[in-house]
XYZ file of N, CA and C in Angstrom:
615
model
N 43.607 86.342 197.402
C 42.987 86.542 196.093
C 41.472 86.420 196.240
N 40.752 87.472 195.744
C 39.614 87.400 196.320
C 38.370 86.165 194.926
N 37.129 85.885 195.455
C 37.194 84.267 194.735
C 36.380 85.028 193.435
N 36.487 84.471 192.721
C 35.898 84.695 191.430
C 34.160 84.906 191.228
N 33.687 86.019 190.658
C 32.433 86.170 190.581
C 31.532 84.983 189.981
N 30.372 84.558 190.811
C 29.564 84.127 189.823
C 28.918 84.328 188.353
N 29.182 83.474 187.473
C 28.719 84.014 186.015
C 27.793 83.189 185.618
N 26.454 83.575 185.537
C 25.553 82.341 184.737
C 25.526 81.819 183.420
N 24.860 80.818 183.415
C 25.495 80.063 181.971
C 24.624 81.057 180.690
N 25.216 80.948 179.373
C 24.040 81.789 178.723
C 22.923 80.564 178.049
N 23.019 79.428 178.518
C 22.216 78.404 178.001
C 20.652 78.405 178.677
N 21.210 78.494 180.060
C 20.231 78.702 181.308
C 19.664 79.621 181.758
N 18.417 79.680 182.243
C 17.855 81.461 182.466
C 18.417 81.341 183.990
N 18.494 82.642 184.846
C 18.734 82.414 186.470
C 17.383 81.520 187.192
N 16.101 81.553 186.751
C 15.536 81.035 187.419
C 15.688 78.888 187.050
N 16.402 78.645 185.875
C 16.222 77.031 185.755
C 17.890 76.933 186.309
N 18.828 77.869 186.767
C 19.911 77.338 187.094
C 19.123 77.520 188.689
N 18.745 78.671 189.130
C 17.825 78.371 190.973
C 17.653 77.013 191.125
N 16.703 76.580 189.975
C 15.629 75.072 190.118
C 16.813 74.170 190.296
N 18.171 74.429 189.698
C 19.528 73.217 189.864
C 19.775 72.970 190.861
N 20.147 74.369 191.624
C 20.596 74.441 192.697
C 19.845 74.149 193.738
N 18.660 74.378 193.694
C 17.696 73.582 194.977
C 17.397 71.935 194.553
N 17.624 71.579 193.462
C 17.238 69.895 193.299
C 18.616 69.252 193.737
N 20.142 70.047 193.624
C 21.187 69.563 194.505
C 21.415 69.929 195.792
N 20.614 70.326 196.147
C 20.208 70.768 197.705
C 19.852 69.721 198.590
N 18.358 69.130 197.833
C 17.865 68.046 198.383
C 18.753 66.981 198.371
N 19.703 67.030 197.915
C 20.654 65.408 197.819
C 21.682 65.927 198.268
N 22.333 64.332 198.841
C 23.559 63.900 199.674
C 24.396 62.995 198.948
N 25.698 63.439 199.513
C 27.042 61.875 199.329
C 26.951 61.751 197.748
N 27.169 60.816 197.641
C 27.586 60.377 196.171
C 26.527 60.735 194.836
N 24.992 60.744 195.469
C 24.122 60.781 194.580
C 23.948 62.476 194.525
N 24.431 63.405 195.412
C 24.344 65.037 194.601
C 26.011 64.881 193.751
N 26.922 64.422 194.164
C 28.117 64.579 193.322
C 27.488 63.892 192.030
N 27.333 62.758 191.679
C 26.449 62.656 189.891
C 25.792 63.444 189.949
N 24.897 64.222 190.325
C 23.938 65.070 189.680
C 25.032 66.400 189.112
N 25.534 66.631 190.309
C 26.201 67.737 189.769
C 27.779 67.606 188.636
N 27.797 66.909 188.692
C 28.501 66.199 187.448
C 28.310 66.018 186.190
N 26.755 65.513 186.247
C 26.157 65.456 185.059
C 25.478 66.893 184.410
N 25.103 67.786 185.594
C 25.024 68.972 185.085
C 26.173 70.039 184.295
N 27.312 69.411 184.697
C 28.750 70.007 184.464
C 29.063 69.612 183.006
N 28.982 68.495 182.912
C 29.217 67.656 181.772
C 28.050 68.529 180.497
N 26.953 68.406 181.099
C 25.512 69.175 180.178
C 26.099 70.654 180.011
N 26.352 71.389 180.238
C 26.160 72.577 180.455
C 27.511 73.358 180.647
N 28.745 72.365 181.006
C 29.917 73.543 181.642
C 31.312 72.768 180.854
N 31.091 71.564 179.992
C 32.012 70.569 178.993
C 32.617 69.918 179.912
N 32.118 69.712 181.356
C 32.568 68.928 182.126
C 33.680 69.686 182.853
N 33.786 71.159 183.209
C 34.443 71.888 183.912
C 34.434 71.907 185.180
N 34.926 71.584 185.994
C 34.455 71.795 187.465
C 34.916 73.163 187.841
N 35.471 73.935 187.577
C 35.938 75.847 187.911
C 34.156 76.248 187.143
N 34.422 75.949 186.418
C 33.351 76.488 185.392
C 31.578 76.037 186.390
N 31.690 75.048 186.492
C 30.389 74.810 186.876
C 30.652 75.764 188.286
N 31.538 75.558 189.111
C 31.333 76.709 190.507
C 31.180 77.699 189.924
N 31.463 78.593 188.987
C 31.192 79.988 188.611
C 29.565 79.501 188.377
N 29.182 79.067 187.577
C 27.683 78.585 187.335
C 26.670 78.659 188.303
N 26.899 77.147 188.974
C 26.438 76.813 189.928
C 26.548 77.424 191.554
N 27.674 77.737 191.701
C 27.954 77.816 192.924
C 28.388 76.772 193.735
N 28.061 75.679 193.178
C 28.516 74.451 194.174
C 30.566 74.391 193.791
N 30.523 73.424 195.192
C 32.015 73.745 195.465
C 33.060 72.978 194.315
N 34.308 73.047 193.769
C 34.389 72.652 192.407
C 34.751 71.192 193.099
N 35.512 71.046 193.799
C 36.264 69.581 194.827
C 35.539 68.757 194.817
N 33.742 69.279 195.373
C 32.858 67.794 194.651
C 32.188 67.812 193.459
N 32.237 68.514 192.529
C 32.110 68.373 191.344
C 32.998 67.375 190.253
N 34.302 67.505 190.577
C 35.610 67.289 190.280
C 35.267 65.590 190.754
N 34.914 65.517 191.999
C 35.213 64.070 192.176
C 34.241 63.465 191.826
N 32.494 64.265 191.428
C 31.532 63.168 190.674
C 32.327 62.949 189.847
N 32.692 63.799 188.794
C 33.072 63.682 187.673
C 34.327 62.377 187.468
N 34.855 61.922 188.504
C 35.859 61.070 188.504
C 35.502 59.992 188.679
N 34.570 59.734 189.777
C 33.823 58.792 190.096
C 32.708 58.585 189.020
N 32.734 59.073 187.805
C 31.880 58.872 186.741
C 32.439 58.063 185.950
N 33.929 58.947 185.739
C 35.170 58.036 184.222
C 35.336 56.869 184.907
N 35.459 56.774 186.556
C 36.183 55.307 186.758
C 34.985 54.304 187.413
N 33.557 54.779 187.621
C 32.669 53.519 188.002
C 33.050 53.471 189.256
N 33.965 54.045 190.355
C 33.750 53.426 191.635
C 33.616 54.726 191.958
N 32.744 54.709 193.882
C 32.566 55.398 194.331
C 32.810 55.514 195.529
N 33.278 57.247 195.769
C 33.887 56.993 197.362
C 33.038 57.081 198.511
N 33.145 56.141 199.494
C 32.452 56.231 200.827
C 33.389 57.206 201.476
N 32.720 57.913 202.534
C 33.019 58.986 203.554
C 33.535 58.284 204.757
N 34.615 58.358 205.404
C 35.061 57.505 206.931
C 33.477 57.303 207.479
N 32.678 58.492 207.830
C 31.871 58.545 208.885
C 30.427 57.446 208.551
N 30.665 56.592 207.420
C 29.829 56.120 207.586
C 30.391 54.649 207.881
N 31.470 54.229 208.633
C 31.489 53.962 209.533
C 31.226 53.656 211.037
N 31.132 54.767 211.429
C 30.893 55.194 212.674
C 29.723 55.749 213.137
N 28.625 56.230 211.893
C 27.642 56.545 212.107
C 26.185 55.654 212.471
N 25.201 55.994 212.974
C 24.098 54.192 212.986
C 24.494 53.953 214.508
N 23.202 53.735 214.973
C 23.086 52.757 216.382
C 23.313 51.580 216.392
N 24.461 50.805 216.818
C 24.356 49.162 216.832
C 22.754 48.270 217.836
N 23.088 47.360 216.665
C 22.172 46.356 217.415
C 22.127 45.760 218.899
N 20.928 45.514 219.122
C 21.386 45.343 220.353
C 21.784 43.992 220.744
N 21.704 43.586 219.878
C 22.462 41.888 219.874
C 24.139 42.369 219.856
N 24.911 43.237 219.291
C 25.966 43.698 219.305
C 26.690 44.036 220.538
N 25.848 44.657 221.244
C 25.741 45.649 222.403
C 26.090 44.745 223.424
N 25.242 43.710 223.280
C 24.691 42.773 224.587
C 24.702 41.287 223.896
N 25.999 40.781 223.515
C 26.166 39.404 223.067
C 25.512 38.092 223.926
N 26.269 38.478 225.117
C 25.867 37.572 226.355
C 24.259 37.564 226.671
N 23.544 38.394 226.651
C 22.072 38.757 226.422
C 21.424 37.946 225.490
N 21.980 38.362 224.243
C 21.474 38.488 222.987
C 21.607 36.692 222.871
N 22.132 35.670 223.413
C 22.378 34.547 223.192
C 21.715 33.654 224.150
N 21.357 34.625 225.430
C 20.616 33.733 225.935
C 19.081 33.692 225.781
N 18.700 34.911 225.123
C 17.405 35.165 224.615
C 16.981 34.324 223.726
N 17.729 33.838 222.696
C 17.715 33.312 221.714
C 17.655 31.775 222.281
N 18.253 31.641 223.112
C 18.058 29.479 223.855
C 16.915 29.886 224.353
N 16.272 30.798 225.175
C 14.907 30.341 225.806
C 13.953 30.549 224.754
N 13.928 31.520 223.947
C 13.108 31.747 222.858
C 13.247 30.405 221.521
N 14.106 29.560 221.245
C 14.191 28.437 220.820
C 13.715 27.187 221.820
N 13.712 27.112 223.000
C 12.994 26.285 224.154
C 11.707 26.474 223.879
N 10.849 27.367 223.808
C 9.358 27.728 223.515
C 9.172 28.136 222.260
N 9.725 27.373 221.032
C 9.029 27.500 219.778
C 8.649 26.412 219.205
N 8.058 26.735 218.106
C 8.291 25.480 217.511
C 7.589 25.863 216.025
N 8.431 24.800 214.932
C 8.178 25.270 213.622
C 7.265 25.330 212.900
N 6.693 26.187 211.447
C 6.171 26.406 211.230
C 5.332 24.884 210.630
N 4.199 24.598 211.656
C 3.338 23.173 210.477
C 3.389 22.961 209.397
N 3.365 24.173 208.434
C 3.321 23.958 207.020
C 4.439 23.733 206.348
N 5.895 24.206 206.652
C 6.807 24.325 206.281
C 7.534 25.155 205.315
N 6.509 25.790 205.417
C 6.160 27.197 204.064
C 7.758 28.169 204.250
N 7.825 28.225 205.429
C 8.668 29.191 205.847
C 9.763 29.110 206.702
N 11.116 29.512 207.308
C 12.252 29.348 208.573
C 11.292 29.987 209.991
N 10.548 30.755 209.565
C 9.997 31.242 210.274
C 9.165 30.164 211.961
N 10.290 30.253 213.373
C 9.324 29.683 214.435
C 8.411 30.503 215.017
N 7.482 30.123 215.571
C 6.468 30.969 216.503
C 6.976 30.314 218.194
N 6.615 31.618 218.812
C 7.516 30.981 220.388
C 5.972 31.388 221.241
N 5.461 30.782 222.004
C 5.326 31.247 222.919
C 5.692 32.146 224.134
N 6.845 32.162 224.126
C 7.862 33.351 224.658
C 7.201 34.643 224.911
N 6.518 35.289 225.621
C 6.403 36.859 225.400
C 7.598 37.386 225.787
N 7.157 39.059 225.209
C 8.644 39.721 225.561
C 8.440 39.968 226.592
N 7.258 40.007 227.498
C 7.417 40.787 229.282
C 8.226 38.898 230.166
N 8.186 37.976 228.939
C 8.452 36.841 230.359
C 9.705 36.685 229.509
N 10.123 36.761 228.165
C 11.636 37.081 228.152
C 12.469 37.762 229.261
N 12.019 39.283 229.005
C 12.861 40.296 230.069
C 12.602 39.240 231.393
N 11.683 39.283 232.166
C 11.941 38.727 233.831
C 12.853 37.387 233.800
N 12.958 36.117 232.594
C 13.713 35.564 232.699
C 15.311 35.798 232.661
N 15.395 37.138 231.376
C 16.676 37.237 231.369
C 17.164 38.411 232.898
N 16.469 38.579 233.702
C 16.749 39.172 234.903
C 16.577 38.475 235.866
N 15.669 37.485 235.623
C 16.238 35.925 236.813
C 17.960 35.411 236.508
N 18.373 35.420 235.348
C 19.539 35.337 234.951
C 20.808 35.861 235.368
N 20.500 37.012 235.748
C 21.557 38.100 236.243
C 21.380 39.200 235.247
N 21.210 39.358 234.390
C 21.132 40.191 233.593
C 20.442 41.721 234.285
N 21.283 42.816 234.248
C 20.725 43.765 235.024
C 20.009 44.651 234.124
N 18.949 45.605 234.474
C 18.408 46.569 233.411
C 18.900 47.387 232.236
N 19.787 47.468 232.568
C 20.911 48.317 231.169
C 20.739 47.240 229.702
N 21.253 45.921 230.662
C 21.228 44.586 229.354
C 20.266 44.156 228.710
N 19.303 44.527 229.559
C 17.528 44.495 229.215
C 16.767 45.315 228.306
N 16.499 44.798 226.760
C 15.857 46.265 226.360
C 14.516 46.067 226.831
N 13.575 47.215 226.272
C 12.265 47.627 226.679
C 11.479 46.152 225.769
N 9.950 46.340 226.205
C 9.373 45.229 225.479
C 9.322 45.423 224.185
N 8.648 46.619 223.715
C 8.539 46.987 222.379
C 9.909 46.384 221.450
N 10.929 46.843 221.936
C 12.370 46.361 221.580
C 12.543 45.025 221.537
N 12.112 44.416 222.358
C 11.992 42.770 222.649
C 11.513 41.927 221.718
N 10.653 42.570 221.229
C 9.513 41.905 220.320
C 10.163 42.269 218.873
N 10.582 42.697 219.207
C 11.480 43.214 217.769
C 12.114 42.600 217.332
N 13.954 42.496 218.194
C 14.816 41.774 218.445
C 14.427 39.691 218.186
N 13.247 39.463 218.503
C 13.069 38.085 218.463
C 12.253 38.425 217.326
N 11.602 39.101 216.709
C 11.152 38.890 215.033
C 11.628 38.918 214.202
N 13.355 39.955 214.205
C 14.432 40.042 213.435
C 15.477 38.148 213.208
N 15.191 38.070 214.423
C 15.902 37.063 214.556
C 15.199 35.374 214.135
N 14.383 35.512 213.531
C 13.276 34.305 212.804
C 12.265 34.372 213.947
N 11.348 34.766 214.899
C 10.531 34.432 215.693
C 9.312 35.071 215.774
N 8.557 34.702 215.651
C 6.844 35.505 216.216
C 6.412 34.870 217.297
N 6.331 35.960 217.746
C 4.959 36.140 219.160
C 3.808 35.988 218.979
N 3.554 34.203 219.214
C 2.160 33.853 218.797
C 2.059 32.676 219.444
N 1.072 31.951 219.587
C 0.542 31.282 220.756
C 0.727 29.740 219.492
N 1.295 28.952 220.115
C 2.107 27.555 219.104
C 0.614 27.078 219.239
N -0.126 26.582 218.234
C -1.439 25.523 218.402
C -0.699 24.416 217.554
N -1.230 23.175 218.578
C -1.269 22.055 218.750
C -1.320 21.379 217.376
N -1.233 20.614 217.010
C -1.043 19.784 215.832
C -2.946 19.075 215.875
N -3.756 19.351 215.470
C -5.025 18.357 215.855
C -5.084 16.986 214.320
N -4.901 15.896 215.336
C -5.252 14.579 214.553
C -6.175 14.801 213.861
N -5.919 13.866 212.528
C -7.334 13.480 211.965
C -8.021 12.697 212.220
N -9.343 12.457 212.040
C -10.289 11.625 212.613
C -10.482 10.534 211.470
N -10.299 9.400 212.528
C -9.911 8.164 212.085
C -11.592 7.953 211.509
N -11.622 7.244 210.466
C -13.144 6.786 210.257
C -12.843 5.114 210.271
N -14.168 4.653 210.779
C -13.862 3.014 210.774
C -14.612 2.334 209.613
N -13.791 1.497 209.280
C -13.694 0.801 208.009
C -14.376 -0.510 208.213
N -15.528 -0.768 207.315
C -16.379 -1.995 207.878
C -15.551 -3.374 207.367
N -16.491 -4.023 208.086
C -15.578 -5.520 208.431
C -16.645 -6.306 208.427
N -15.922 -7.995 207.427
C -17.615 -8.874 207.896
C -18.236 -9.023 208.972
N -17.350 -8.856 210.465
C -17.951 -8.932 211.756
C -18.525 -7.897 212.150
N -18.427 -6.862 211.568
C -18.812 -5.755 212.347
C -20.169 -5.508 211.897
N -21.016 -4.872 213.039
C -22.748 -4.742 212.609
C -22.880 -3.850 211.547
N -22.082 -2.936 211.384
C -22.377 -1.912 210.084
C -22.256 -3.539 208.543
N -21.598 -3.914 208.382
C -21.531 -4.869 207.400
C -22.599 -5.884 207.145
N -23.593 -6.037 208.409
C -24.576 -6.983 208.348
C -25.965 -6.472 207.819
N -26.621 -7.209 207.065
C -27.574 -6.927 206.437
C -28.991 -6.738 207.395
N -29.226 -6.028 207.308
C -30.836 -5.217 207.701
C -32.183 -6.246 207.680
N -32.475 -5.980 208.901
C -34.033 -7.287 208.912
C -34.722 -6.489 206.950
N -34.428 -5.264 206.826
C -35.999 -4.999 205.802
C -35.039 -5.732 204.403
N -33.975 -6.291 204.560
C -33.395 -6.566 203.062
C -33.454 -8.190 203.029
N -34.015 -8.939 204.462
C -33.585 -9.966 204.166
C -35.351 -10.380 203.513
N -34.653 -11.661 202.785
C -36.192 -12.258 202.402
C -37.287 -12.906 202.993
N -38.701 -13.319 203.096
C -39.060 -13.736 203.952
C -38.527 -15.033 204.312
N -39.055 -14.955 205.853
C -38.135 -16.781 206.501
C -37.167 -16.305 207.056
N -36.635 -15.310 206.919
C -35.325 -14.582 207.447
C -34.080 -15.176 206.858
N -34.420 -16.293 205.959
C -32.857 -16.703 205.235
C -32.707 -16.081 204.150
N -31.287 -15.471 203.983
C -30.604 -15.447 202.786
C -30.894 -15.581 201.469
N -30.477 -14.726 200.475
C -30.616 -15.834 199.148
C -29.909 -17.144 199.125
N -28.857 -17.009 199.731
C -27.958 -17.853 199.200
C -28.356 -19.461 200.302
N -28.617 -19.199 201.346
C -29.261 -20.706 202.683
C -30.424 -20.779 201.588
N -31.450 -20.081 201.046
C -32.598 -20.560 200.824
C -32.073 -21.185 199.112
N -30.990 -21.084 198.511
C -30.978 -21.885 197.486
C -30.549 -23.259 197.601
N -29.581 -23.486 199.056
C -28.828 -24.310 199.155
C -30.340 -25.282 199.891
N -30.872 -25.164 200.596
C -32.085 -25.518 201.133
C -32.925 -26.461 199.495
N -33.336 -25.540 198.994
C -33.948 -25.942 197.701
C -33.010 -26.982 197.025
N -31.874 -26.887 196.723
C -31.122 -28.155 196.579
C -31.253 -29.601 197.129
N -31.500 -29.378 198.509
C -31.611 -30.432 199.132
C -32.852 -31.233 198.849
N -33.929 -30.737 198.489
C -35.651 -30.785 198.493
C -35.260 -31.695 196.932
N -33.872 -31.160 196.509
C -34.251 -31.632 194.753
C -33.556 -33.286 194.966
């Protein structure tokens, strides 16, 4: 049976049903099935035969925005499963765990506490040669760029740990101490005291 002619809508001119068909062009998966759903619904009473005569798009995913509209859930495709590069912590467990003890050996936490975030001294060129002192052969090894990655994903920066610097103690005067003792220009003449030269005058009385 040969397939049914395209018929344009009489709502739409051919050039704003074109503009449809290239704005469901640009989209994928679930988000062109609503569009084209919602155009179906606008324009075709929610027909999916009807919108393929229209549109041209195929009625099967029209049909299933439209389903995935009445019921709120939406279907994932097997392949996105299977699609995506795994991590390379995935890849390389045994790797990926020992990177993580030497890179926790050379960190240490953030001073402020602001953040989970450690800084390691660790570079990634003395990561890799350690984890190949290890046994670890080149395959298990990613590149540095990768390295540096892998330990920033994982809470760490590549940054040089500075030292904790003390505060500076200030010293606190004391009756013994010379800062506490009074100055030849404050004392009175005779070099005594107020207080010897009253006790003095007492005696005289």
């Amino acid at each position: 049976m040969p397939p049914e002619p395209q018929t344009a809508n009489p709502i739409l001119s051919e050039s704003q049903i074109a503009d449809l068909k290239l704005a469901a062009s640009k989209m994928s998966g679930s988000t062109r099935r609503a569009f084209q759903a919602d155009m179906s619904r606008k324009y075709c009473a929610g027909n999916a035969r009807q919108t393929e005569r229209c549109f041209g798009w195929g009625r099967e995913g029209v049909q299933l925005g439209l389903e995935e509209q009445r019921s709120g859930m939406v279907c994932v495709g097997a392949q996105a499963a299977y699609c995506g590069q795994k991590r390379w912590e995935e890849t390389q467990p045994e790797a990926a765990a020992a990177l993580l003890a030497l890179a926790e050996a050379h960190s240490q936490q953030d001073p402020t506490f602001r953040s989970s975030i450690a800084y390691t001294r660790l570079t990634a060129a003395e990561a890799i040669r350690q984890l190949q002192a290890m046994g670890f052969s080149g395959g298990q090894v990613p590149a540095p760029s990768t390295m540096a990655r892998i330990l920033n994903r994982n809470g760490y920066r590549l940054r040089k740990v500075e030292k904790a610097k003390p505060q500076k103690k200030f010293q606190k005067p004391t009756p013994s101490s010379p800062i506490s003792r009074p100055t030849m220009g404050s004392l009175p003449m005779g070099g005594q005291t107020p207080e010897h030269g009253l006790q003095g005058d007492r005696q005289h009385r």
